[in-house]
CSV table of C-alpha atoms and ligand atoms in Angstrom, one decimal:
chain,number,residue,atom,x,y,z
A,1306,UNK,CA,-35.2,-50.8,-170.0
A,1307,UNK,CA,-32.1,-52.9,-170.4
A,1308,UNK,CA,-29.3,-51.7,-172.7
A,1309,UNK,CA,-29.9,-54.6,-175.2
A,1310,UNK,CA,-33.3,-53.4,-175.9
A,1311,UNK,CA,-32.1,-49.9,-176.9
A,1312,UNK,CA,-32.6,-49.4,-180.7
A,1313,UNK,CA,-31.5,-46.9,-183.1
A,1314,UNK,CA,-34.5,-45.4,-184.8
A,1315,UNK,CA,-34.9,-42.8,-187.6
A,1316,UNK,CA,-38.1,-41.0,-187.9
A,1317,UNK,CA,-38.9,-39.2,-191.2
A,1318,UNK,CA,-41.1,-36.2,-191.0
A,1319,UNK,CA,-41.8,-33.9,-187.9
A,1320,UNK,CA,-45.6,-33.4,-188.1
A,1321,UNK,CA,-48.6,-34.4,-186.2
A,1322,UNK,CA,-47.5,-38.1,-186.3
A,1323,UNK,CA,-43.7,-38.0,-186.5
A,1324,UNK,CA,-43.0,-35.6,-183.7
A,1325,UNK,CA,-45.0,-37.4,-181.0
A,1326,UNK,CA,-43.8,-40.9,-182.3
A,1327,UNK,CA,-40.1,-39.8,-182.1
A,1328,UNK,CA,-40.4,-38.3,-178.7
A,1329,UNK,CA,-42.2,-41.4,-177.3
A,1330,UNK,CA,-39.7,-43.8,-178.8
A,1331,UNK,CA,-37.0,-41.7,-177.2
A,1332,UNK,CA,-39.1,-41.7,-173.9
A,1333,UNK,CA,-39.1,-45.6,-174.3
A,1334,UNK,CA,-35.3,-45.6,-174.2
A,1335,UNK,CA,-34.5,-45.8,-177.9
A,1336,UNK,CA,-31.9,-43.6,-179.6
A,1337,UNK,CA,-34.0,-41.5,-182.1
A,1338,UNK,CA,-32.9,-39.2,-185.1
A,1339,UNK,CA,-35.7,-37.0,-186.3
A,1340,UNK,CA,-35.5,-35.8,-189.8
A,1341,UNK,CA,-37.4,-32.7,-190.9
A,1342,UNK,CA,-36.6,-30.9,-194.2
A,1343,UNK,CA,-38.7,-27.8,-193.6
A,1344,UNK,CA,-36.2,-25.3,-192.2
A,1345,UNK,CA,-38.6,-23.3,-190.1
A,1346,UNK,CA,-39.9,-26.3,-188.3
A,1347,UNK,CA,-36.4,-27.7,-187.7
A,1348,UNK,CA,-35.2,-24.3,-186.4
A,1349,UNK,CA,-38.1,-24.1,-183.9
A,1350,UNK,CA,-37.5,-27.7,-182.7
A,1351,UNK,CA,-33.8,-26.9,-182.1
A,1352,UNK,CA,-34.6,-24.1,-179.7
A,1353,UNK,CA,-37.2,-26.2,-178.0
A,1354,UNK,CA,-40.2,-24.5,-179.6
A,1355,UNK,CA,-43.0,-26.9,-180.8
A,1356,UNK,CA,-44.2,-26.4,-184.3
A,1357,UNK,CA,-47.7,-27.9,-183.5
A,1358,UNK,CA,-50.0,-27.5,-180.6
A,1359,UNK,CA,-49.9,-30.7,-178.5
A,1360,UNK,CA,-50.4,-31.0,-174.8
A,1361,UNK,CA,-47.2,-32.2,-173.0
A,1362,UNK,CA,-45.3,-32.4,-176.3
A,1363,UNK,CA,-42.7,-29.8,-175.3
A,1364,UNK,CA,-41.7,-31.7,-172.0
A,1365,UNK,CA,-41.4,-35.0,-173.8
A,1366,UNK,CA,-39.2,-33.6,-176.5
A,1367,UNK,CA,-37.2,-31.7,-173.9
A,1368,UNK,CA,-36.7,-34.9,-172.0
A,1369,UNK,CA,-35.5,-36.7,-175.0
A,1370,UNK,CA,-33.1,-33.9,-176.0
A,1371,UNK,CA,-31.7,-33.7,-172.4
A,1372,UNK,CA,-31.0,-37.5,-172.2
A,1373,UNK,CA,-29.4,-37.2,-175.6
A,1374,UNK,CA,-31.8,-39.8,-177.0
A,1375,UNK,CA,-33.6,-37.4,-179.4
A,1376,UNK,CA,-31.6,-35.4,-182.1
A,1377,UNK,CA,-32.8,-33.5,-185.2
A,1378,UNK,CA,-31.5,-33.2,-188.7
A,1379,UNK,CA,-32.6,-31.8,-192.0
A,1380,UNK,CA,-31.4,-34.8,-193.9
A,1381,UNK,CA,-33.4,-38.0,-194.1
A,1382,UNK,CA,-30.2,-39.7,-195.5
A,1383,UNK,CA,-28.2,-38.8,-192.4
A,1384,UNK,CA,-31.1,-40.0,-190.1
A,1385,UNK,CA,-31.2,-43.5,-191.7
A,1386,UNK,CA,-27.5,-43.9,-191.6
A,1387,UNK,CA,-26.9,-46.4,-188.7
A,1388,UNK,CA,-30.7,-46.8,-188.0
A,1389,UNK,CA,-32.1,-50.2,-187.4
A,1390,UNK,CA,-35.6,-48.9,-187.7
A,1391,UNK,CA,-36.8,-46.1,-190.2
A,1392,UNK,CA,-40.3,-44.7,-189.4
A,1393,UNK,CA,-41.9,-43.1,-192.4
A,1394,UNK,CA,-44.3,-40.3,-190.8
A,1395,UNK,CA,-44.8,-38.1,-193.9
A,1396,UNK,CA,-48.1,-36.6,-194.9
A,1397,UNK,CA,-50.6,-38.4,-197.2
A,1398,UNK,CA,-53.0,-35.7,-198.4
A,1399,UNK,CA,-56.0,-36.5,-200.4
A,1400,UNK,CA,-55.8,-36.6,-204.2
A,1401,UNK,CA,-58.7,-34.9,-206.4
A,1402,UNK,CA,-60.3,-38.3,-206.9
A,1403,UNK,CA,-60.5,-39.0,-203.1
A,1404,UNK,CA,-57.6,-41.4,-203.0
A,1405,UNK,CA,-54.7,-40.9,-200.7
A,1406,UNK,CA,-51.7,-39.1,-202.4
A,1407,UNK,CA,-48.6,-41.2,-201.8
A,1408,UNK,CA,-45.9,-39.0,-203.5
A,1409,UNK,CA,-44.4,-37.9,-200.2
A,1410,UNK,CA,-44.1,-41.5,-199.0
A,1411,UNK,CA,-42.7,-42.5,-202.5
A,1412,UNK,CA,-40.2,-39.7,-202.6
A,1413,UNK,CA,-39.1,-40.4,-199.1
A,1414,UNK,CA,-38.6,-44.1,-199.7
A,1415,UNK,CA,-36.7,-43.3,-202.9
A,1416,UNK,CA,-34.4,-40.9,-201.1
A,1417,UNK,CA,-33.4,-43.2,-198.4
A,1418,UNK,CA,-33.3,-46.6,-200.5
A,1419,UNK,CA,-29.7,-46.8,-201.2
A,1420,UNK,CA,-28.6,-45.5,-197.7
A,1421,UNK,CA,-30.6,-47.9,-195.5
A,1422,UNK,CA,-28.3,-50.2,-193.3
A,1423,UNK,CA,-28.4,-53.9,-194.5
A,1424,UNK,CA,-31.3,-55.5,-192.9
A,1425,UNK,CA,-33.0,-52.3,-191.8
A,1426,UNK,CA,-36.8,-52.4,-191.1
A,1427,UNK,CA,-38.8,-49.6,-192.6
A,1428,UNK,CA,-42.1,-48.9,-190.7
A,1429,UNK,CA,-44.8,-47.2,-192.5
A,1430,UNK,CA,-46.7,-45.0,-190.0
A,1431,UNK,CA,-48.3,-42.6,-192.4
A,1432,UNK,CA,-51.9,-43.4,-193.2
A,1433,UNK,CA,-51.6,-45.4,-196.4
A,1434,UNK,CA,-54.2,-47.4,-198.5
A,1435,UNK,CA,-54.1,-51.1,-198.7
A,1436,UNK,CA,-51.1,-52.4,-200.7
A,1437,UNK,CA,-48.9,-49.5,-199.9
A,1438,UNK,CA,-46.2,-51.4,-197.9
A,1439,UNK,CA,-45.6,-53.5,-201.2
A,1440,UNK,CA,-45.4,-50.4,-203.1
A,1441,UNK,CA,-42.8,-49.1,-200.7
A,1442,UNK,CA,-40.9,-52.3,-200.8
A,1443,UNK,CA,-40.7,-52.1,-204.7
A,1444,UNK,CA,-39.6,-48.4,-204.5
A,1445,UNK,CA,-36.8,-49.3,-202.2
A,1446,UNK,CA,-36.1,-52.5,-204.3
A,1447,UNK,CA,-33.7,-54.2,-202.0
A,1448,UNK,CA,-34.3,-57.8,-200.8
A,1449,UNK,CA,-32.8,-57.3,-197.5
A,1450,UNK,CA,-35.2,-54.6,-196.6
A,1451,UNK,CA,-38.6,-55.3,-195.0
A,1452,UNK,CA,-41.4,-52.8,-194.9
A,1453,UNK,CA,-43.7,-53.2,-191.9
A,1454,UNK,CA,-47.1,-51.3,-191.4
A,1455,UNK,CA,-47.5,-49.8,-188.0
A,1456,UNK,CA,-50.6,-47.4,-188.2
A,1457,UNK,CA,-50.9,-44.6,-185.8
A,1458,UNK,CA,-54.2,-43.9,-183.9
A,1459,UNK,CA,-53.2,-40.6,-182.3
A,1460,UNK,CA,-55.8,-37.8,-181.8
A,1461,UNK,CA,-54.6,-34.3,-182.4
A,1462,UNK,CA,-54.6,-32.6,-179.0
A,1463,UNK,CA,-53.9,-35.9,-177.0
A,1464,UNK,CA,-51.3,-37.3,-179.3
A,1465,UNK,CA,-48.7,-37.4,-176.5
A,1466,UNK,CA,-51.0,-39.3,-174.1
A,1467,UNK,CA,-52.3,-41.7,-177.0
A,1468,UNK,CA,-48.8,-42.6,-178.0
A,1469,UNK,CA,-47.6,-43.1,-174.4
A,1470,UNK,CA,-50.6,-45.2,-173.5
A,1471,UNK,CA,-52.0,-46.5,-176.8
A,1472,UNK,CA,-55.2,-48.7,-176.7
A,1473,UNK,CA,-53.4,-51.1,-179.0
A,1474,UNK,CA,-50.3,-51.5,-181.2
A,1475,UNK,CA,-50.9,-53.0,-184.6
A,1476,UNK,CA,-48.1,-54.4,-186.6
A,1477,UNK,CA,-48.6,-55.7,-190.1
A,1478,UNK,CA,-45.6,-57.6,-191.8
A,1479,UNK,CA,-45.2,-60.4,-194.2
A,1480,UNK,CA,-42.1,-61.4,-192.3
A,1481,UNK,CA,-43.0,-62.5,-188.7
A,1482,UNK,CA,-39.5,-61.8,-187.3
A,1483,UNK,CA,-39.6,-58.2,-188.5
A,1484,UNK,CA,-43.2,-57.7,-187.0
A,1485,UNK,CA,-42.0,-59.0,-183.6
A,1486,UNK,CA,-38.9,-56.6,-183.6
A,1487,UNK,CA,-41.2,-53.7,-184.3
A,1488,UNK,CA,-43.6,-54.8,-181.6
A,1489,UNK,CA,-40.6,-55.0,-179.2
A,1490,UNK,CA,-39.9,-51.3,-179.5
A,1491,UNK,CA,-43.1,-50.6,-177.7
A,1492,UNK,CA,-42.7,-53.3,-175.1
A,1493,UNK,CA,-42.7,-50.5,-172.3
A,1494,UNK,CA,-46.4,-50.0,-173.0
A,1495,UNK,CA,-48.8,-52.6,-171.7
A,1496,UNK,CA,-50.9,-52.3,-174.7
A,1497,UNK,CA,-52.1,-55.3,-176.6
A,1498,UNK,CA,-50.0,-56.2,-179.7
A,1499,UNK,CA,-51.9,-57.3,-182.9
A,1500,UNK,CA,-49.5,-58.8,-185.4
A,1501,UNK,CA,-50.8,-59.5,-188.8
A,1502,UNK,CA,-50.1,-59.2,-192.4
A,1503,UNK,CA,-49.6,-55.7,-194.1
A,1504,UNK,CA,-52.9,-55.7,-195.9
A,1505,UNK,CA,-54.9,-56.4,-192.8
A,1506,UNK,CA,-52.9,-53.8,-190.8
A,1507,UNK,CA,-53.5,-51.1,-193.4
A,1508,UNK,CA,-57.1,-52.1,-193.4
A,1509,UNK,CA,-57.4,-51.7,-189.6
A,1510,UNK,CA,-56.3,-48.1,-189.8
A,1511,UNK,CA,-58.9,-47.1,-192.3
A,1512,UNK,CA,-61.6,-49.2,-190.7
A,1513,UNK,CA,-61.0,-47.5,-187.2
A,1514,UNK,CA,-61.6,-43.9,-188.7
A,1515,UNK,CA,-64.5,-45.2,-190.9
A,1516,UNK,CA,-66.3,-46.7,-188.1
A,1517,UNK,CA,-65.8,-43.5,-185.8
A,1518,UNK,CA,-67.0,-41.4,-188.7
A,1519,UNK,CA,-70.0,-43.6,-189.2
A,1520,UNK,CA,-70.8,-43.5,-185.4
A,1521,UNK,CA,-70.8,-39.7,-185.4
A,1522,UNK,CA,-73.0,-39.5,-188.5
A,1523,UNK,CA,-75.4,-41.9,-186.7
A,1524,UNK,CA,-75.2,-39.7,-183.6
A,1525,UNK,CA,-75.8,-36.3,-185.5
A,1526,UNK,CA,-78.6,-37.9,-187.7
A,1527,UNK,CA,-80.2,-39.1,-184.5
A,1528,UNK,CA,-80.1,-35.7,-182.9
A,1529,UNK,CA,-81.9,-34.5,-186.0
A,1530,UNK,CA,-84.6,-37.1,-185.4
A,1531,UNK,CA,-84.9,-36.2,-181.7
A,1532,UNK,CA,-85.7,-32.5,-182.8
A,1533,UNK,CA,-88.4,-33.8,-185.0
A,1534,UNK,CA,-90.1,-36.1,-182.5
A,1535,UNK,CA,-89.5,-33.8,-179.5
A,1536,UNK,CA,-86.9,-36.1,-177.7
A,1537,UNK,CA,-84.0,-34.8,-176.0
A,1538,UNK,CA,-80.9,-36.0,-177.6
A,1539,UNK,CA,-78.7,-35.5,-174.7
A,1540,UNK,CA,-80.8,-37.9,-172.6
A,1541,UNK,CA,-81.2,-40.4,-175.5
A,1542,UNK,CA,-77.4,-40.6,-175.9
A,1543,UNK,CA,-76.9,-40.9,-172.3
A,1544,UNK,CA,-79.3,-43.8,-172.5
A,1545,UNK,CA,-77.1,-45.3,-175.3
A,1546,UNK,CA,-73.7,-44.8,-173.8
A,1547,UNK,CA,-74.4,-46.7,-170.6
A,1548,UNK,CA,-74.7,-49.8,-172.8
A,1549,UNK,CA,-71.2,-51.0,-172.7
A,1550,UNK,CA,-71.5,-52.4,-176.2
A,1551,UNK,CA,-72.0,-48.8,-177.3
A,1552,UNK,CA,-70.0,-46.6,-174.9
A,1553,UNK,CA,-69.8,-42.9,-174.4
A,1554,UNK,CA,-67.0,-42.2,-176.8
A,1555,UNK,CA,-67.7,-40.3,-179.9
A,1556,UNK,CA,-71.3,-39.8,-178.9
A,1557,UNK,CA,-71.2,-36.0,-178.9
A,1558,UNK,CA,-73.4,-34.3,-181.6
A,1559,UNK,CA,-71.8,-31.5,-183.6
A,1560,UNK,CA,-71.5,-29.5,-186.8
A,1561,UNK,CA,-70.2,-32.6,-188.6
A,1562,UNK,CA,-66.9,-34.6,-188.2
A,1563,UNK,CA,-63.8,-33.2,-189.8
A,1564,UNK,CA,-60.1,-32.8,-189.2
A,1565,UNK,CA,-57.1,-34.1,-191.2
A,1566,UNK,CA,-57.9,-37.8,-190.9
A,1567,UNK,CA,-61.6,-38.8,-190.7
A,1568,UNK,CA,-62.7,-37.0,-194.0
A,1569,UNK,CA,-59.7,-38.2,-195.9
A,1570,UNK,CA,-59.7,-41.7,-194.5
A,1571,UNK,CA,-63.3,-42.4,-195.2
A,1572,UNK,CA,-63.0,-41.1,-198.8
A,1573,UNK,CA,-59.8,-43.1,-199.4
A,1574,UNK,CA,-61.6,-46.3,-198.1
A,1575,UNK,CA,-64.6,-45.7,-200.2
A,1576,UNK,CA,-62.2,-45.1,-203.2
A,1577,UNK,CA,-60.4,-48.5,-202.4
A,1578,UNK,CA,-63.8,-50.2,-202.2
A,1579,UNK,CA,-64.9,-48.8,-205.5
A,1580,UNK,CA,-61.5,-49.9,-207.1
A,1581,UNK,CA,-62.3,-53.6,-206.1
A,1582,UNK,CA,-66.0,-53.1,-207.3
A,1583,UNK,CA,-67.2,-53.5,-203.7
A,1584,UNK,CA,-70.4,-51.5,-202.8
A,1585,UNK,CA,-69.8,-49.9,-199.5
A,1586,UNK,CA,-73.0,-47.8,-199.6
A,1587,UNK,CA,-73.1,-47.6,-195.8
A,1588,UNK,CA,-69.8,-45.5,-195.7
A,1589,UNK,CA,-71.0,-43.5,-198.6
A,1590,UNK,CA,-74.2,-42.7,-196.6
A,1591,UNK,CA,-72.1,-41.7,-193.6
A,1592,UNK,CA,-70.1,-39.2,-195.6
A,1593,UNK,CA,-73.4,-37.9,-197.3
A,1594,UNK,CA,-75.0,-37.5,-193.9
A,1595,UNK,CA,-72.1,-35.5,-192.6
A,1596,UNK,CA,-72.4,-32.9,-195.6
A,1597,UNK,CA,-76.2,-32.9,-194.5
A,1598,UNK,CA,-75.1,-32.0,-191.0
A,1599,UNK,CA,-73.2,-28.9,-192.1
A,1600,UNK,CA,-76.4,-27.7,-194.0
A,1601,UNK,CA,-78.5,-28.4,-190.9
A,1602,UNK,CA,-76.3,-26.2,-188.9
A,1603,UNK,CA,-76.3,-23.5,-191.5
A,1604,UNK,CA,-80.1,-23.8,-191.5
A,1605,UNK,CA,-80.3,-23.3,-187.7
A,1606,UNK,CA,-78.3,-20.2,-188.0
A,1607,UNK,CA,-80.7,-18.9,-190.8
A,1608,UNK,CA,-83.7,-19.6,-188.6
A,1609,UNK,CA,-82.1,-17.9,-185.7
A,1610,UNK,CA,-81.9,-14.7,-188.0
A,1611,UNK,CA,-85.5,-15.0,-189.1
A,1612,UNK,CA,-84.9,-17.1,-192.1
A,1613,UNK,CA,-82.0,-15.6,-193.9
A,1614,UNK,CA,-78.5,-14.5,-192.9
A,1615,UNK,CA,-78.1,-12.1,-195.9
A,1616,UNK,CA,-76.8,-8.8,-194.6
A,1617,UNK,CA,-76.6,-10.0,-190.9
A,1618,UNK,CA,-73.7,-9.7,-188.6
A,1619,UNK,CA,-72.9,-13.0,-186.9
A,1620,UNK,CA,-70.6,-13.8,-184.0
A,1621,UNK,CA,-68.7,-17.1,-184.4
A,1622,UNK,CA,-66.7,-18.8,-181.5
A,1623,UNK,CA,-64.4,-21.5,-182.7
A,1624,UNK,CA,-62.7,-22.2,-186.1
A,1625,UNK,CA,-60.6,-25.2,-185.5
A,1626,UNK,CA,-61.9,-28.7,-186.2
A,1627,UNK,CA,-62.2,-29.5,-182.5
A,1628,UNK,CA,-60.9,-28.1,-179.3
A,1629,UNK,CA,-57.4,-28.1,-178.1
A,1630,UNK,CA,-55.7,-28.0,-181.4
A,1631,UNK,CA,-54.8,-25.2,-183.9
A,1632,UNK,CA,-55.5,-27.4,-186.8
A,1633,UNK,CA,-58.2,-26.1,-189.3
A,1634,UNK,CA,-57.8,-28.6,-192.0
A,1635,UNK,CA,-61.2,-29.8,-193.0
A,1636,UNK,CA,-62.8,-28.1,-190.2
A,1637,UNK,CA,-66.6,-28.3,-190.1
A,1638,UNK,CA,-66.6,-25.1,-188.1
A,1639,UNK,CA,-64.9,-23.3,-191.0
A,1640,UNK,CA,-67.0,-24.9,-193.7
A,1641,UNK,CA,-70.2,-23.7,-191.8
A,1642,UNK,CA,-68.5,-20.3,-191.6
A,1643,UNK,CA,-67.8,-20.0,-195.2
A,1644,UNK,CA,-71.3,-21.2,-196.2
A,1645,UNK,CA,-72.7,-18.4,-193.9
A,1646,UNK,CA,-70.5,-15.8,-195.7
A,1647,UNK,CA,-71.5,-17.2,-199.1
A,1648,UNK,CA,-75.2,-16.5,-198.0
A,1649,UNK,CA,-74.4,-12.8,-197.4
A,1650,UNK,CA,-73.5,-12.8,-193.6
A,1651,UNK,CA,-70.6,-10.8,-192.1
A,1652,UNK,CA,-68.9,-13.2,-189.8
A,1653,UNK,CA,-67.0,-11.8,-186.7
A,1654,UNK,CA,-65.0,-14.7,-185.7
A,1655,UNK,CA,-62.9,-15.6,-182.6
A,1656,UNK,CA,-60.8,-18.5,-181.9
A,1657,UNK,CA,-58.2,-18.9,-179.2
A,1658,UNK,CA,-55.5,-20.1,-181.7
A,1659,UNK,CA,-56.1,-17.3,-184.3
A,1660,UNK,CA,-54.1,-14.2,-184.0
A,1661,UNK,CA,-56.1,-11.4,-185.7
A,1662,UNK,CA,-53.0,-9.2,-185.8
A,1663,UNK,CA,-51.0,-11.7,-187.7
A,1664,UNK,CA,-51.2,-12.0,-191.7
A,1665,UNK,CA,-54.6,-13.5,-192.6
A,1666,UNK,CA,-54.1,-17.0,-193.7
A,1667,UNK,CA,-55.9,-18.1,-197.0
A,1668,UNK,CA,-58.6,-20.2,-195.3
A,1669,UNK,CA,-59.7,-17.2,-193.2
A,1670,UNK,CA,-60.1,-14.6,-195.9
A,1671,UNK,CA,-63.4,-13.1,-195.9
A,1672,UNK,CA,-63.9,-13.3,-192.1
A,1673,UNK,CA,-63.6,-10.4,-189.7
A,1674,UNK,CA,-61.2,-11.8,-187.1
A,1675,UNK,CA,-61.5,-10.7,-183.5
A,1676,UNK,CA,-59.2,-10.9,-180.6
A,1677,UNK,CA,-61.6,-11.9,-178.0
A,1678,UNK,CA,-65.1,-13.5,-177.8
A,1679,UNK,CA,-66.8,-10.3,-176.6
A,1680,UNK,CA,-65.5,-8.3,-179.6
A,1681,UNK,CA,-66.8,-11.0,-181.8
A,1682,UNK,CA,-70.3,-10.6,-180.4
A,1683,UNK,CA,-70.6,-6.7,-180.9
A,1684,UNK,CA,-73.8,-6.0,-182.9
A,1685,UNK,CA,-74.3,-9.6,-183.8
A,1686,UNK,CA,-77.8,-10.9,-184.7
A,1687,UNK,CA,-76.8,-14.4,-183.5
A,1688,UNK,CA,-73.9,-16.1,-181.8
A,1689,UNK,CA,-72.8,-19.4,-183.3
A,1690,UNK,CA,-70.6,-21.7,-181.2
A,1691,UNK,CA,-68.8,-23.9,-183.5
A,1692,UNK,CA,-65.7,-25.5,-181.6
A,1693,UNK,CA,-66.1,-26.9,-178.1
A,1694,UNK,CA,-63.3,-24.7,-176.6
A,1695,UNK,CA,-64.0,-25.2,-172.7
A,1696,UNK,CA,-63.2,-21.5,-172.0
A,1697,UNK,CA,-66.4,-20.5,-173.8
A,1698,UNK,CA,-68.4,-21.9,-171.0
A,1699,UNK,CA,-67.0,-19.7,-168.5
A,1700,UNK,CA,-67.4,-16.3,-170.2
A,1701,UNK,CA,-69.5,-13.4,-168.8
A,1702,UNK,CA,-72.7,-14.0,-170.8
A,1703,UNK,CA,-74.4,-10.7,-169.4
A,1704,UNK,CA,-71.6,-8.9,-171.0
A,1705,UNK,CA,-72.1,-11.0,-174.3
A,1706,UNK,CA,-75.8,-10.2,-174.2
A,1707,UNK,CA,-75.2,-6.5,-173.6
A,1708,UNK,CA,-73.2,-6.0,-176.9
A,1709,UNK,CA,-75.3,-8.2,-179.2
A,1710,UNK,CA,-78.0,-6.8,-181.5
A,1711,UNK,CA,-80.3,-9.9,-180.8
A,1712,UNK,CA,-80.0,-12.3,-177.9
A,1713,UNK,CA,-79.7,-15.5,-180.0
A,1714,UNK,CA,-77.3,-18.4,-179.5
A,1715,UNK,CA,-76.8,-21.4,-182.0
A,1716,UNK,CA,-74.6,-23.9,-180.1
A,1717,UNK,CA,-73.5,-26.4,-182.6
A,1718,UNK,CA,-71.5,-28.3,-180.1
A,1719,UNK,CA,-74.0,-28.3,-177.1
A,1720,UNK,CA,-71.5,-26.7,-175.2
A,1721,UNK,CA,-73.5,-24.4,-173.1
A,1722,UNK,CA,-76.2,-24.9,-170.5
A,1723,UNK,CA,-79.5,-23.9,-172.2
A,1724,UNK,CA,-81.4,-23.3,-169.1
A,1725,UNK,CA,-78.7,-21.0,-167.8
A,1726,UNK,CA,-78.4,-19.0,-170.9
A,1727,UNK,CA,-82.3,-18.7,-171.5
A,1728,UNK,CA,-82.7,-17.5,-167.9
A,1729,UNK,CA,-80.4,-14.7,-168.9
A,1730,UNK,CA,-82.8,-13.8,-171.8
A,1731,UNK,CA,-81.0,-15.6,-174.7
A,1732,UNK,CA,-83.0,-17.7,-177.3
A,1733,UNK,CA,-81.0,-20.9,-177.5
A,1734,UNK,CA,-80.9,-23.6,-180.3
A,1735,UNK,CA,-78.5,-26.6,-179.8
A,1736,UNK,CA,-78.2,-30.0,-181.6
A,1737,UNK,CA,-81.1,-32.2,-180.7
A,1738,UNK,CA,-81.7,-30.3,-177.5
A,1739,UNK,CA,-84.8,-28.8,-176.1
B,3152,UDX,C1,-58.8,-39.2,-185.6
B,3152,UDX,C2,-58.8,-40.5,-184.7
B,3152,UDX,O1,-59.5,-40.4,-183.6
B,3152,UDX,C3,-57.4,-41.0,-184.6
B,3152,UDX,O2,-57.4,-42.2,-184.0
B,3152,UDX,C4,-56.6,-41.1,-185.8
B,3152,UDX,O3,-55.4,-41.5,-185.8
B,3152,UDX,C5,-56.6,-39.7,-186.6
B,3152,UDX,O4,-58.0,-39.2,-186.7
B,3152,UDX,P1,-58.4,-36.6,-184.9
B,3152,UDX,O5,-58.4,-36.2,-186.4
B,3152,UDX,O6,-57.4,-35.9,-184.0
B,3152,UDX,O7,-58.2,-38.2,-184.7
B,3152,UDX,O8,-59.9,-36.1,-184.3
B,3152,UDX,P2,-60.9,-36.8,-183.2
B,3152,UDX,O9,-60.7,-36.4,-181.9
B,3152,UDX,O10,-61.0,-38.3,-183.7
B,3152,UDX,O11,-62.2,-36.0,-183.9
B,3152,UDX,C6,-62.7,-36.2,-185.3
B,3152,UDX,C7,-63.8,-35.3,-185.6
B,3152,UDX,O12,-65.0,-35.8,-184.9
B,3152,UDX,C8,-63.8,-33.8,-185.0
B,3152,UDX,O13,-64.3,-33.0,-186.1
B,3152,UDX,C9,-64.4,-33.7,-183.8
B,3152,UDX,O14,-65.0,-32.6,-183.4
B,3152,UDX,C10,-65.6,-34.8,-184.1
B,3152,UDX,N1,-66.2,-35.5,-183.0
B,3152,UDX,C11,-65.6,-36.3,-182.1
B,3152,UDX,C12,-67.5,-35.0,-182.7
B,3152,UDX,O15,-68.2,-34.4,-183.4
B,3152,UDX,N2,-68.1,-35.7,-181.7
B,3152,UDX,C13,-67.4,-36.6,-180.7
B,3152,UDX,O16,-67.9,-37.1,-179.8
B,3152,UDX,C14,-66.2,-36.9,-181.1
């Protein structure tokens, strides 16, 4: 990258979005100051420890720090001083009514407003509803400052890869020159650049997640139908995936979709639709179908225990919302587990990212946490696989069988080989699989 393309960038918020974004922009050659107000997070970063689990993130951060292109501060005001671009990467949790809570975006904008360099470009990377760029512009209240929407499409667990090699870069601005400047920050990637207005850009982000969620609801519902008609969902989905218009991505049935984005963003889009009086019943159906999927999985566990889990000891493998992350926000695995506990089961749970010796976090109260998958299986009436951690495939199932009270597996991720575990003497139930 030539020297004249090096830009000074501030990133506000060192979370799942801000940290990979800052490290990637530093990798592209820009000079990046990352602001994080949470002391423990900042302290960890300063000694090279990553506050989140992300493959390759430690190396990318270390590279930026060693090159002097990535520095950290606890002050958003310090970060924006001297910055030509300011990326807002703060959290937008869900409010009680399903809409996105913009209070962090608003307070960050207020805090930096009078400290921004003349003509600085504020880039909104947090997931925000349609109309938020103009809200931020109003909060900042300066005619020389443009607010640009540049949504992120990072998946947890592969965020580094996704930000180094994005499928596309979307930039929404009502000022075409500002949009072009933001696009140039990413010129080292060969990703297609979509330049549009802010409203369209903000809609693209929600539309992507709502589409993925709807695709998964379809896949899960289809797997349910396969069970009823006696078809094998695995082969049905193979047959679908080879059609290039459908593709293999997001075609794996599971206990329902979750995580910090899909549930929140689908509800927020539905909320936006209802605000403008638009009947988006298809999306409402996808959300309802996802709740139904959790119930179907609970029903499978009940069936595996002879009709009821009341008083039963169950082994659970996996609590995070998907593999390769330590995130349990809106985790379908955890929702299934809590329903099982409500129905009277004792749940012995193992997850590679949960330390049973540490203080029990609030979302895991009521569970018996175990330090390895075999311990979790001891005296269990059924083993329930809820997150697709690859290591579960390679365990010693003879040892699992020996410690369980009943040889029963409910595999809510279709992770295991049904024929292999059946040969060993297990009863096996997957999702849509014979
Ligand atoms: C998602 C989007 O993919 C990303 O573009 C956006 O920026 C943030 O939200 P993430 O939350 O990390 O990313 O999770 P993702 O990998 O998309 O999975 C979402 C949910 O769908 C998980 O619960 C996952 O287990 C489930 N899923 C995914 C399936 O059940 N089957 C699949 O085939 C794929």
